[in-house]
mmCIF file of C-alpha atoms in Angstrom:
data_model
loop_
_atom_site.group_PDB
_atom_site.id
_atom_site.type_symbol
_atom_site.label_atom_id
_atom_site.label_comp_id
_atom_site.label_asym_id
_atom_site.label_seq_id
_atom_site.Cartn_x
_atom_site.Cartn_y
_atom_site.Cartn_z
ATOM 1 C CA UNK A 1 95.327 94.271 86.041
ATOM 2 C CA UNK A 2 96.268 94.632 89.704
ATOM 3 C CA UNK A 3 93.631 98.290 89.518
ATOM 4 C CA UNK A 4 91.079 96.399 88.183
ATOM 5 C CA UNK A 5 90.929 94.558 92.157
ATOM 6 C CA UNK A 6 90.883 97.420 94.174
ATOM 7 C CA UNK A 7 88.952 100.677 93.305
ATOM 8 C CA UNK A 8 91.346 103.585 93.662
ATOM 9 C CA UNK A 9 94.659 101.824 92.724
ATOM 10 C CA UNK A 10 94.222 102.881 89.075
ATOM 11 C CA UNK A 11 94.692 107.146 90.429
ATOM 12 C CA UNK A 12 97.391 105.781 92.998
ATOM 13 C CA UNK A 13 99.388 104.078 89.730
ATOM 14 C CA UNK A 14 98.789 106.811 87.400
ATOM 15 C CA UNK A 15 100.007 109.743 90.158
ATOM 16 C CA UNK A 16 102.959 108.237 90.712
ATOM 17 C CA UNK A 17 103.628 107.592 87.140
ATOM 18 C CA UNK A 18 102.447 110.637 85.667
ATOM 19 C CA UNK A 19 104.691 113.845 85.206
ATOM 20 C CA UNK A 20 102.144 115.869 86.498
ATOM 21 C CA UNK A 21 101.843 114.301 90.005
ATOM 22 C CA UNK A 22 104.086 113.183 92.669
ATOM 23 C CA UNK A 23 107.059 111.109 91.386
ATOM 24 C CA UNK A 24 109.334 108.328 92.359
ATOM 25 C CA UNK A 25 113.161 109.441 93.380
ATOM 26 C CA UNK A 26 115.993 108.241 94.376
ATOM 27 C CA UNK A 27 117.681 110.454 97.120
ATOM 28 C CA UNK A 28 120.819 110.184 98.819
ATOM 29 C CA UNK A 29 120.959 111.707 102.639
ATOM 30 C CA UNK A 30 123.736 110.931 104.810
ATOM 31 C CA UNK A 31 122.299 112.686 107.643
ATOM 32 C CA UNK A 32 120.050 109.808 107.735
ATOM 33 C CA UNK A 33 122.311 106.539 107.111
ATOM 34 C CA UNK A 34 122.757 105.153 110.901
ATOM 35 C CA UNK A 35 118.819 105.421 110.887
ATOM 36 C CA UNK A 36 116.933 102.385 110.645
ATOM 37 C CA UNK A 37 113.810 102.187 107.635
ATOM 38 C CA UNK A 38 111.277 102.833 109.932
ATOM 39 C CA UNK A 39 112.920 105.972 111.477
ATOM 40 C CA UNK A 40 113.158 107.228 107.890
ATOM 41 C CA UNK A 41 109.363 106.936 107.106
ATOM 42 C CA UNK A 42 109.104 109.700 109.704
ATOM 43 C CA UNK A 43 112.248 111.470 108.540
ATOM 44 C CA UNK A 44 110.910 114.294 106.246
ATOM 45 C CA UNK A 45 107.670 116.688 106.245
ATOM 46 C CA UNK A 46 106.983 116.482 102.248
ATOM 47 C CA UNK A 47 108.993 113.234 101.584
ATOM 48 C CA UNK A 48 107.571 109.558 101.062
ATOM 49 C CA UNK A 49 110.370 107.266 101.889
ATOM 50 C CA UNK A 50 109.240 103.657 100.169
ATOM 51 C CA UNK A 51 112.065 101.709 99.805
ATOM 52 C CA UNK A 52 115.847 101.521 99.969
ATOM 53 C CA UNK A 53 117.868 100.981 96.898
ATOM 54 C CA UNK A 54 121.583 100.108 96.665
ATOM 55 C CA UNK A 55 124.004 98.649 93.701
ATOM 56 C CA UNK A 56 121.314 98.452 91.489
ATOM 57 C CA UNK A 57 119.223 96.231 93.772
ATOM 58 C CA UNK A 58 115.965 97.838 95.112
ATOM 59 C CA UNK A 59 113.934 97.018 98.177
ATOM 60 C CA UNK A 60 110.845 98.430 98.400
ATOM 61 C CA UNK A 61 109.198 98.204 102.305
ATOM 62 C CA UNK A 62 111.702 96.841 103.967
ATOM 63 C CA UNK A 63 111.735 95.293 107.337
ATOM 64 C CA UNK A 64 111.497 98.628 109.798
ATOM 65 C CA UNK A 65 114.756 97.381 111.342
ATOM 66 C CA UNK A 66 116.853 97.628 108.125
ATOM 67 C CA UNK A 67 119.796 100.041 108.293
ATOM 68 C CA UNK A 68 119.266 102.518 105.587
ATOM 69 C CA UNK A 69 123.428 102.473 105.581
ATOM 70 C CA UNK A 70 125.309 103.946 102.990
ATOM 71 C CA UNK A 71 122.513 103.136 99.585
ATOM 72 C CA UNK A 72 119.703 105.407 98.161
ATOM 73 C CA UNK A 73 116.554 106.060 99.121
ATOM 74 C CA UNK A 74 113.388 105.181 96.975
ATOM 75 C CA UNK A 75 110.790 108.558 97.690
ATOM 76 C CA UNK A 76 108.175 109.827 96.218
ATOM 77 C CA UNK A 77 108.172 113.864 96.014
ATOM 78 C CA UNK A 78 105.593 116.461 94.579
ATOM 79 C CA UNK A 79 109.230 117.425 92.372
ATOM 80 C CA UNK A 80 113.076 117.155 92.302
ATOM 81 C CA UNK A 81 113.019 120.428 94.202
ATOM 82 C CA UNK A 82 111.412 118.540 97.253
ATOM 83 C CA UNK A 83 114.486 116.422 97.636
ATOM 84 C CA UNK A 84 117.162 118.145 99.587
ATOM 85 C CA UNK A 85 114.797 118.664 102.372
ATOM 86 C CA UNK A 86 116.016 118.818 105.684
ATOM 87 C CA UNK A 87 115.364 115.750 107.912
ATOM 88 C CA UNK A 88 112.522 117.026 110.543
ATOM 89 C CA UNK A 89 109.112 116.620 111.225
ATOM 90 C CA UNK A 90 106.277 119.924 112.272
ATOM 91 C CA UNK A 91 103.838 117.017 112.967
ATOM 92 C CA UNK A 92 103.484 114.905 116.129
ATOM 93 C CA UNK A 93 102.725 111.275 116.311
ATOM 94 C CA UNK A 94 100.216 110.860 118.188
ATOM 95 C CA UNK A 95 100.284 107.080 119.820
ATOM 96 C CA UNK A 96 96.937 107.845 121.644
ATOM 97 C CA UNK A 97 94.396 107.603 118.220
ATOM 98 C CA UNK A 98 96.737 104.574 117.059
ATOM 99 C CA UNK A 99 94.018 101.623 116.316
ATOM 100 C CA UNK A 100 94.516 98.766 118.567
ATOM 101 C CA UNK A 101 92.146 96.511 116.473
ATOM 102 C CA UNK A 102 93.968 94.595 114.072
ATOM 103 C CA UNK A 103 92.344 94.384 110.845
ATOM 104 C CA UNK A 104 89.679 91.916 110.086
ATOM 105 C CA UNK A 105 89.860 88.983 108.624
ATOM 106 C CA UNK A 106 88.619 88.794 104.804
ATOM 107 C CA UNK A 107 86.141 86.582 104.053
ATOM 108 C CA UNK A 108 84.743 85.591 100.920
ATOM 109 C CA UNK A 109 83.797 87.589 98.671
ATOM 110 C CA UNK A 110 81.306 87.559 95.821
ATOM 111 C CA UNK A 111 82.383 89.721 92.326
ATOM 112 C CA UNK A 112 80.090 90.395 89.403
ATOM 113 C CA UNK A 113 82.349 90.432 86.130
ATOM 114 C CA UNK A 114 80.347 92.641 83.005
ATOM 115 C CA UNK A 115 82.163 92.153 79.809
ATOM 116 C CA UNK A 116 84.864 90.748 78.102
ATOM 117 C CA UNK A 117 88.073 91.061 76.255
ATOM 118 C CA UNK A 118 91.466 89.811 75.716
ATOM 119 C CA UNK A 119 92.799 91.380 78.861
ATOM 120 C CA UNK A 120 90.108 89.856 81.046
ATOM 121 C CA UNK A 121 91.506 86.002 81.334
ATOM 122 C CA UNK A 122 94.504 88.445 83.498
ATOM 123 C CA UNK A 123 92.108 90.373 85.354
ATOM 124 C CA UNK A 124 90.617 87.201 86.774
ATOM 125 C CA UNK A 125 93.641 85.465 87.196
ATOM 126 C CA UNK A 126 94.490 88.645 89.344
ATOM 127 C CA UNK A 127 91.186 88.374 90.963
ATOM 128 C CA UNK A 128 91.683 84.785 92.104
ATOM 129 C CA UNK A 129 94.647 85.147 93.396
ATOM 130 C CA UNK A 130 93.621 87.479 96.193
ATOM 131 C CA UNK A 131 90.131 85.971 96.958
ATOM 132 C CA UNK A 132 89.637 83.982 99.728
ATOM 133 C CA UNK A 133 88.346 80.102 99.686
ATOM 134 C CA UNK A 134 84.848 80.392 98.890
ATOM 135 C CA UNK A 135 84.321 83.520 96.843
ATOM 136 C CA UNK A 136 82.265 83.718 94.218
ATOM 137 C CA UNK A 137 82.596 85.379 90.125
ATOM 138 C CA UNK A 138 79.629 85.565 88.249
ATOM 139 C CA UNK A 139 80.344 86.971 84.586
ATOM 140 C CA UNK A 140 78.195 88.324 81.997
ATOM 141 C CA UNK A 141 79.199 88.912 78.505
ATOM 142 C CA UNK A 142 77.663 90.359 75.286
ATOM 143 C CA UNK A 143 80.455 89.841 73.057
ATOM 144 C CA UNK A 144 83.090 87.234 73.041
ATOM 145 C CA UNK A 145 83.679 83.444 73.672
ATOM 146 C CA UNK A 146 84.716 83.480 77.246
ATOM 147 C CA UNK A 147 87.026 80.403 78.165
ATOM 148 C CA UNK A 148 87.912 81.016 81.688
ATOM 149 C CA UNK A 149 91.603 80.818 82.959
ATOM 150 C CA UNK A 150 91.949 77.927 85.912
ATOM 151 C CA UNK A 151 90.636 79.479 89.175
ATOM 152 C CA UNK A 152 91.530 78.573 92.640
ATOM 153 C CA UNK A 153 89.369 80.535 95.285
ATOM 154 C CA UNK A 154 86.677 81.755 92.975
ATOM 155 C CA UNK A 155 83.747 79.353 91.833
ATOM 156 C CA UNK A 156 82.874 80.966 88.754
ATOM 157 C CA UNK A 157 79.447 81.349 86.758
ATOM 158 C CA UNK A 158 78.866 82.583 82.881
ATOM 159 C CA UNK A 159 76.129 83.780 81.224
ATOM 160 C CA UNK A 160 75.056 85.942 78.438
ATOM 161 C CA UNK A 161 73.396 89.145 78.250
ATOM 162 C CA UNK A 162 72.946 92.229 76.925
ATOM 163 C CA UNK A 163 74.840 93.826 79.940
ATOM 164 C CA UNK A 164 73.894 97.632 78.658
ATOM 165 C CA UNK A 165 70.169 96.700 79.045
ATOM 166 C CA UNK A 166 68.836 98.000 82.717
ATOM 167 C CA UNK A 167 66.705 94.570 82.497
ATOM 168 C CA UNK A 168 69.709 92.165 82.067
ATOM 169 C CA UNK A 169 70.957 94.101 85.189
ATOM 170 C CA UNK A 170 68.326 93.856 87.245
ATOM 171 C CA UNK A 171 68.112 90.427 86.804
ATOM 172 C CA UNK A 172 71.163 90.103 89.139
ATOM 173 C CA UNK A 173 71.615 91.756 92.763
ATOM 174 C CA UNK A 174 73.834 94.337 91.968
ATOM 175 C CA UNK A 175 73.848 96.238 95.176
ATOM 176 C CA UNK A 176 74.709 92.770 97.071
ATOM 177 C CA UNK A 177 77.343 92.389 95.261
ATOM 178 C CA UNK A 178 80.771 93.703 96.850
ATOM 179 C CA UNK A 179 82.742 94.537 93.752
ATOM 180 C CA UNK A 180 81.221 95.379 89.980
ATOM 181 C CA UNK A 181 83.831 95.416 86.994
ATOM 182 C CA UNK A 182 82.816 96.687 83.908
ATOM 183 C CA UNK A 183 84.949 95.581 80.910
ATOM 184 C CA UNK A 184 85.059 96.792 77.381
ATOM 185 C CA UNK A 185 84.225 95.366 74.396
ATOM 186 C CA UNK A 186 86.950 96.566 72.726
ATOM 187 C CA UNK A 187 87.817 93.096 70.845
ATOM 188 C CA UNK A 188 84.374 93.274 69.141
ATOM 189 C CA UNK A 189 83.353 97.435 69.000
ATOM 190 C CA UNK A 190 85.149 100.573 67.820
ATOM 191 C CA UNK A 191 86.836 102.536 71.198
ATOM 192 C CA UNK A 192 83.889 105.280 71.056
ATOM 193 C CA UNK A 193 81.250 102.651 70.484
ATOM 194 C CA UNK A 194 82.320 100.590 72.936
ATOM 195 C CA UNK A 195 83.127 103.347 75.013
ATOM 196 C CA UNK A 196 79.274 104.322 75.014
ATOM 197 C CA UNK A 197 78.258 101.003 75.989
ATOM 198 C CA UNK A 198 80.555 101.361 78.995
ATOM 199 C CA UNK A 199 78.999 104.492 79.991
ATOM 200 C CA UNK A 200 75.513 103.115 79.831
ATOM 201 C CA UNK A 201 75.985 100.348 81.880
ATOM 202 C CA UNK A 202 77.647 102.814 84.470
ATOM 203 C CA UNK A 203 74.358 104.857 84.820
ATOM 204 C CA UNK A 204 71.974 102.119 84.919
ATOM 205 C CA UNK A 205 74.586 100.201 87.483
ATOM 206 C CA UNK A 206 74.769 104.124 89.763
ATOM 207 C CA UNK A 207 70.582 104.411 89.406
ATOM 208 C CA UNK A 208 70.621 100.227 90.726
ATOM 209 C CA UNK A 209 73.049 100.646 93.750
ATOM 210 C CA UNK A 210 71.805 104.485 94.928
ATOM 211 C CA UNK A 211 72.974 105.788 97.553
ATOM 212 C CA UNK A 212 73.796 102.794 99.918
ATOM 213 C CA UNK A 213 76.987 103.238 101.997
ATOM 214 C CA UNK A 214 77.562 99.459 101.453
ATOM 215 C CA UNK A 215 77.068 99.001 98.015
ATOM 216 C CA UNK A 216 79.979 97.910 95.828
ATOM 217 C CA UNK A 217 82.670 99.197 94.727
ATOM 218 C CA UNK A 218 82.170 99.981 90.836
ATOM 219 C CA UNK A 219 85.880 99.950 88.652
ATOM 220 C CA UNK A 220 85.230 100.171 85.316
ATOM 221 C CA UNK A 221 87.558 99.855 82.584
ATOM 222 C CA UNK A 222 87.377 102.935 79.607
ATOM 223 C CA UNK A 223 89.548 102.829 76.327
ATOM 224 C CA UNK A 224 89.615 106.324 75.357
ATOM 225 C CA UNK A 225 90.590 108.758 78.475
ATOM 226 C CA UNK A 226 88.604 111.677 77.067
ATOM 227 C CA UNK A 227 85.779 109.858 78.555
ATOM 228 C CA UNK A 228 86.727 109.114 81.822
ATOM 229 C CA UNK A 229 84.992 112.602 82.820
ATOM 230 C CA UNK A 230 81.913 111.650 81.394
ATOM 231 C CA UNK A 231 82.401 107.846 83.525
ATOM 232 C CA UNK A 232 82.758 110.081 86.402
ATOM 233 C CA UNK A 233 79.310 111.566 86.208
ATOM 234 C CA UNK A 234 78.236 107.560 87.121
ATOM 235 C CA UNK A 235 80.236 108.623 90.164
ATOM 236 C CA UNK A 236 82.357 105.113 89.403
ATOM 237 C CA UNK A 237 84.774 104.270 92.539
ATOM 238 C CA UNK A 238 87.712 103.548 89.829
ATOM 239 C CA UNK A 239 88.092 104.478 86.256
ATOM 240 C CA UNK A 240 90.555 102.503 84.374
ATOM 241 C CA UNK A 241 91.779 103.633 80.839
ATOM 242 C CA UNK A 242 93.386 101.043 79.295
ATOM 243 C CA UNK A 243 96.916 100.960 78.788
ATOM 244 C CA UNK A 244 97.411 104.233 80.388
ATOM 245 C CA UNK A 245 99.550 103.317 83.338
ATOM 246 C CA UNK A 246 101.849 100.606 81.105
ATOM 247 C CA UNK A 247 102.139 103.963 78.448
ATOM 248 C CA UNK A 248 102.755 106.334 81.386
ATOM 249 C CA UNK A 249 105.575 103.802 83.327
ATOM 250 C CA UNK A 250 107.511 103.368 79.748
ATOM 251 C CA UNK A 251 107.707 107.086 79.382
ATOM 252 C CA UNK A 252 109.285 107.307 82.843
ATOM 253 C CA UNK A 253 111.538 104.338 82.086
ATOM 254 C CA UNK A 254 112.506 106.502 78.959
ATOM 255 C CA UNK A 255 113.774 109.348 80.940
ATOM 256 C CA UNK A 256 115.461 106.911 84.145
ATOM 257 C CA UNK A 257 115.803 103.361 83.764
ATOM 258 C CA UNK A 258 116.629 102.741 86.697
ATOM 259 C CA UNK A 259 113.388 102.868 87.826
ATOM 260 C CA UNK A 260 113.186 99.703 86.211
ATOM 261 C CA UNK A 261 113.326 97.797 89.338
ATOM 262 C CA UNK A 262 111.111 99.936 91.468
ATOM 263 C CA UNK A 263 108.117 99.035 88.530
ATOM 264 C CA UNK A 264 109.139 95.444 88.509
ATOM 265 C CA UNK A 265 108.400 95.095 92.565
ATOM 266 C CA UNK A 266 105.551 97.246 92.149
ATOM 267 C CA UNK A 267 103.755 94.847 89.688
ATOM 268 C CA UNK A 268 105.348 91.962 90.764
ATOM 269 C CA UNK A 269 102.427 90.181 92.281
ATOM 270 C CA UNK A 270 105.757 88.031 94.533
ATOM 271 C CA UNK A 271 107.075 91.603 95.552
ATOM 272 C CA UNK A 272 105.424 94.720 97.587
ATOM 273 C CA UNK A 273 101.728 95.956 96.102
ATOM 274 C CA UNK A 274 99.738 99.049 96.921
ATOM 275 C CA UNK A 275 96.251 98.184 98.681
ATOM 276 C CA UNK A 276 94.275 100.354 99.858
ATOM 277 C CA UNK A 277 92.981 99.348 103.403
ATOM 278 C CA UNK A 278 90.374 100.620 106.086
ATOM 279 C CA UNK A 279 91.672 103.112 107.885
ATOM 280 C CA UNK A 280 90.086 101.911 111.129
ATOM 281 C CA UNK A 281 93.244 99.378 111.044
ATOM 282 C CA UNK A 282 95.271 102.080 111.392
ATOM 283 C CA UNK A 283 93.724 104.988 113.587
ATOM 284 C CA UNK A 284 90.641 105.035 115.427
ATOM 285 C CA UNK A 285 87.776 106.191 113.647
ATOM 286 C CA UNK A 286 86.431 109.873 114.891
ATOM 287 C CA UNK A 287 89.865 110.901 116.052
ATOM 288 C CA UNK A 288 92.006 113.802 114.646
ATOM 289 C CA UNK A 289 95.406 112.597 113.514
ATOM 290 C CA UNK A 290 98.171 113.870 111.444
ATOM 291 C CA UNK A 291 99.494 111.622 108.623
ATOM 292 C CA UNK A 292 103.014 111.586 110.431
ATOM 293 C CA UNK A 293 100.471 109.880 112.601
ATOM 294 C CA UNK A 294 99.244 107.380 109.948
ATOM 295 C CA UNK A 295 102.949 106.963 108.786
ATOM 296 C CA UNK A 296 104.124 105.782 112.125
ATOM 297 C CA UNK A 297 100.720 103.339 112.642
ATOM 298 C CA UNK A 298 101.750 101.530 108.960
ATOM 299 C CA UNK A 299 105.095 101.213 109.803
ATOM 300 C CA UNK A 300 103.813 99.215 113.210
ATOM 301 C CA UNK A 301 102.153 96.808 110.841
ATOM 302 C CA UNK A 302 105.597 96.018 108.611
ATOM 303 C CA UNK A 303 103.624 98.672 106.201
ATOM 304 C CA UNK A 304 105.090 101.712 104.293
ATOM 305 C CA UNK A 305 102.196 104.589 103.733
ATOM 306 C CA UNK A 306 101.764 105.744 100.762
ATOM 307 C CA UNK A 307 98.838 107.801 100.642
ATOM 308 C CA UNK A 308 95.470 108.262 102.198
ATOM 309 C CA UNK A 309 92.030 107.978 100.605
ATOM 310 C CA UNK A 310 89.045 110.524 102.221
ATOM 311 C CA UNK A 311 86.057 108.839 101.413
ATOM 312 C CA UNK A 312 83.859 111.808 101.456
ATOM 313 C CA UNK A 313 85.603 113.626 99.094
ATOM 314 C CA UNK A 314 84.722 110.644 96.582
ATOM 315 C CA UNK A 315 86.616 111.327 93.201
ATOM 316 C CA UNK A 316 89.144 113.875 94.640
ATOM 317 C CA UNK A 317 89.877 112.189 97.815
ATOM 318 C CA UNK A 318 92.898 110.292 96.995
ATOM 319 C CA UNK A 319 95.816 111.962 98.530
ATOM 320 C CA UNK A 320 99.364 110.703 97.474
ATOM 321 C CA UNK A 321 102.452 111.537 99.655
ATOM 322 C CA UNK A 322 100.214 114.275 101.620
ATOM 323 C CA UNK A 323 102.521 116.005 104.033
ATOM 324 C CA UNK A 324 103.252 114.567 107.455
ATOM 325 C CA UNK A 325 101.475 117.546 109.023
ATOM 326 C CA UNK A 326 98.407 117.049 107.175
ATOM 327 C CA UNK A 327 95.410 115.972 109.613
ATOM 328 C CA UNK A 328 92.509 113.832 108.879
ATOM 329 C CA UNK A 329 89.284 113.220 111.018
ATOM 330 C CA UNK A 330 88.896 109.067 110.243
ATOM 331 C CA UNK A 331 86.248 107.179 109.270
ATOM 332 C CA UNK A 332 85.228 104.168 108.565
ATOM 333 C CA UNK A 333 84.742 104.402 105.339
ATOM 334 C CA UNK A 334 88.462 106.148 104.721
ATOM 335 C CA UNK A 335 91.227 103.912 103.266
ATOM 336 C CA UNK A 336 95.340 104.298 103.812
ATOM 337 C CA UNK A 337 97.421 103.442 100.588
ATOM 338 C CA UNK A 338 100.621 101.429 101.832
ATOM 339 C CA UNK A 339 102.997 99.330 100.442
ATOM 340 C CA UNK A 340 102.831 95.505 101.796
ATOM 341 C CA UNK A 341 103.461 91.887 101.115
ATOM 342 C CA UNK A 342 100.956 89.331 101.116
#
């Protein structure tokens, strides 16, 4: 639910939950214990330190002026091997390219909802909940008997239509819109048929938007991941597949529960959450930095970086625990993946 919000959480979830990509650890390193949380973040080259863990409690993003002491740290490494690394960074922190623009307030915002399904009453519950006053939800369904969950911050509109048809789209401003969800009707079609209708919705909603820089951000939701490569071709921002991430986290609970508490604060909507923010918050758009850089400019904000998102390199841009050396020219359009409460 909490990817369906936010187009490139879904590939943040999934790497960090899949055994092919970068993994959550806990790591003991008493070399580091009269360091305080913030001075860890910077502590290792190809290390993410995100939280602190210790008799069975776990803390993820800490205040920067917690003692990491005698506990665990939480990290995320490419593999076990990473772990024994030597505290030490190659990259500098540069304080000169930090931003000193705070980031912008969020106004409302206005969310066009196509599709529906059990798992939608969540999605918008998860939608209102981080809207401002004001925003807006307008949903259009096929399928289904949509009885809408009770909304706080988003006045919310239903209609039907056939939301495959190019005309039923067009009847709506797509491109002014600045988020598009596409659900499946997987309560009323087969996961291939319903799959299909996905995929044609995608197209006509890529052909609709173009190529405008400040069109929405498209997430759609997919049932069976053998298509998500063919949703990809609709050059979606966000491709959910249903289920994965829950089936991919109870796998890794299978092999160490006690990562139990490290999922429950990640989900928890009360606990810390991965957004992905402009990166002009961070670092000044056009400079050079290093992540150690990006790292340090999170940590300023009560943050914990995660990750950064190139925005150019659309599909393949999302960078989890890149190494502290790794430089990025920022802009605009460029997002850092940190760990926060709000």
């Amino acid at each position: 639910v909490q990817s369906a919000r936010q187009s490139g959480a879904a590939a943040v979830y999934t790497e960090l939950f899949d055994f092919d990509g970068d993994e959550i650890y806990f790591h003991t390193d008493t070399r580091i214990a009269e360091s305080t949380y913030a001075e860890a973040l910077l502590a290792y080259e190809e290390i993410s330190v995100i939280g602190l863990a210790k008799e069975g409690r776990v803390q993820l993003n800490p205040p920067g002026e917690t003692l990491v002491g005698t506990g665990e740290l939480v990290v995320v490494a490419a593999d076990d091997s990473a772990l024994p690394g030597t505290p030490g960074l190659s990259a500098v922190v540069d304080e000169s390219v930090m931003s000193t623009v705070g980031p912008a307030p969020e106004g409302p915002s206005h969310v066009l909802v196509l599709g529906w399904n059990t798992r939608a009453p969540a999605v918008l519950r998860e939608l209102d909940q981080y809207a401002q006053p004001g925003s807006r939800l307008d949903l259009v369904t096929e399928h289904g008997s949509p009885v809408l969950p009770p909304l706080t911050n988003l006045a919310a509109s239903v209609s039907r239509g056939r939301t495959a048809d190019r005309s039923t789209l067009e009847a709506h401003p797509v491109a002014d819109y600045d988020q598009v969800i596409v659900l499946c009707y997987s309560d009323h079609l087969d996961v291939q048929k319903a799959d299909a209708k996905t995929l044609v919705t995608l197209l006509h909603l890529r052909e609709l938007v173009g190529g405008r820089a400040d069109g929405p951000a498209i997430v759609s939701e997919m049932l069976d991941d053998r298509n998500r490569a063919l949703a990809q071709v609709a050059h979606v921002d966000d491709v959910i597949v249903s289920d994965e991430v829950l089936s991919l986290m109870m796998t890794q609970l299978s092999e160490n529960i006690r990562l139990r508490p490290v999922f429950d604060d990640l989900l928890d909507a009360d606990g810390a959450e991965i957004y992905l923010r402009p990166a002009a918050g961070y670092v000044t758009p056009g400079s050079d930095a290093s992540y150690a850089t990006v790292v340090a400019a999170a940590a300023r904000r009560g943050e914990t970086a995660l990750g950064y998102r190139v925005a150019a390199d659309g599909d393949q841009g999302i960078l989890v625990n890149p190494t502290k050396s790794t430089r990025f020219t920022v802009s605009e359009s460029d997002r850092v993946i940190v760990l926060a409460e709000d």
